[in-house]
Amino acid sequence: MTLPDPAVLVLEDGTRHTGRAYGARGTTLGEVVFSTGMSGYQETLTDPSYAGQIVLQTAPHIGNTGMNDEDTESRRIWVSGYIVRDPSRVVSNWRANASLDEVLVRDGIVGISGIDTRSITRHIRSAGSMRGGIFSGADAALDADEQLRRVRQAPEMSGQNLSAQVSVDVATVTMALGERIGNLAVLDLGVKQATIDNLAARGFEVHVLPQSASIEDIRAVDPVAVFYSNGPGDPAASGDHVALLRSVLDDGLPFFGICFGNQLLGRALGLGTYKLPFGHRGINQPVLDKSTGKVEITAHNHGFAVEAPLEGSFDSPNGYGKVEVSHIGLNDNVVEGLRALDIPAFSVQYHPEAAAGPHDANYLFDRFRDLVVANVKDAK
């Protein structure tokens, strides 16, 4: 059996791992992060939140269920690169219509396989996420110093605004299912299809707007509420989205944000954000819902977090009344949710839509629906 072409993974601290080419050939650069999910790799790859990142799967065997046309979360694969230990040579699922390798090649995603992903994960957990590059094909033979130079010239994730790369260019509409509540304005910062489906299933006519939308664009939808999606990049570099959200809050519109939307709500309220050492990525992250005392197993993909006191309520520095941390990550006590007590706004740092699971946090869409329905009744 002929082995695939050689490939090399180079980290910015000079660490090198030699393996085999997987997917497209060439060079790719990005922030190397690890995801702990043992399934759902198709949803991970097509999640726009991973733009700019080279994703390492900690599960060793990837690709056995292939790829299909139903489970994609957006219009393409967004990861900058892909690292796996042992890619499946056979696709064994009746829903599959292509192999993972074929789709990686189709979308131009450079990957690497056959390396010790456990060792790299342990290194990142110790040293933190860092820039890296995968070099395959002719580029695998580049001088080691030249490869490292290219990696170190790549932009760091801190300070990057990537929303324009993943957002839709024109507004789209998904009709409500069941009893209609009203129009919902969704700012697409990297929204997933499962999010749109969940919102429509709660009775919202979902208007997905480009990330460049203005407050006038939002008002033109005549929304009963506003939603900020997940997305890639540094929340500190998204000042326009924060200013837009403050206008939404000033208008008294109910608001729900997830992931990147949680960080932007924090900044709109006047809180700071910071970069985590290696982030949270995977479908097995334990989170405490302080209002119920229940622990949820949740899906995460974030490298930044909000700074806020974990206990009690506090005043919004920007004048939006009392605020409290609603959810806490149990692995490291990171803020995983915010709730404004004097205005109709809340957010979570994780993914309640969670395709392909877990579904512990799906109730948050019901909580949002109930908040909007109550607000509509109060306005009448």
XYZ file of N, CA, C and O in Angstrom, residues 13 36 55-56 177 209 222-223 292 329 364:
44
model
N 6.441 27.883 18.591
C 7.549 27.730 19.533
C 8.653 26.826 18.989
O 9.606 26.511 19.699
N -12.410 18.305 21.876
C -12.480 17.034 22.601
C -13.680 16.176 22.221
O -13.900 15.142 22.825
N -7.731 22.944 13.566
C -8.390 22.153 14.609
C -7.761 20.769 14.700
O -7.643 20.049 13.703
N -7.393 20.408 15.912
C -6.889 19.075 16.229
C -7.987 18.287 16.930
O -8.563 18.755 17.902
N -42.251 28.184 12.360
C -42.997 26.938 12.428
C -44.001 27.041 13.579
O -43.686 27.575 14.638
N -29.321 38.665 9.225
C -28.776 39.899 8.658
C -27.253 39.837 8.590
O -26.602 39.229 9.446
N -38.705 45.205 11.847
C -39.783 45.280 12.833
C -39.729 44.079 13.772
O -40.696 43.327 13.929
N -38.585 43.896 14.437
C -38.391 42.676 15.217
C -39.050 42.736 16.589
O -39.191 43.808 17.188
N -31.081 26.932 38.523
C -31.703 25.632 38.823
C -30.809 24.712 39.639
O -31.293 23.751 40.223
N -18.686 27.615 34.114
C -17.994 26.413 33.661
C -17.332 25.711 34.833
O -16.561 26.331 35.570
N -32.785 26.636 26.558
C -32.519 28.070 26.499
C -33.294 28.748 25.377
O -33.656 29.929 25.487
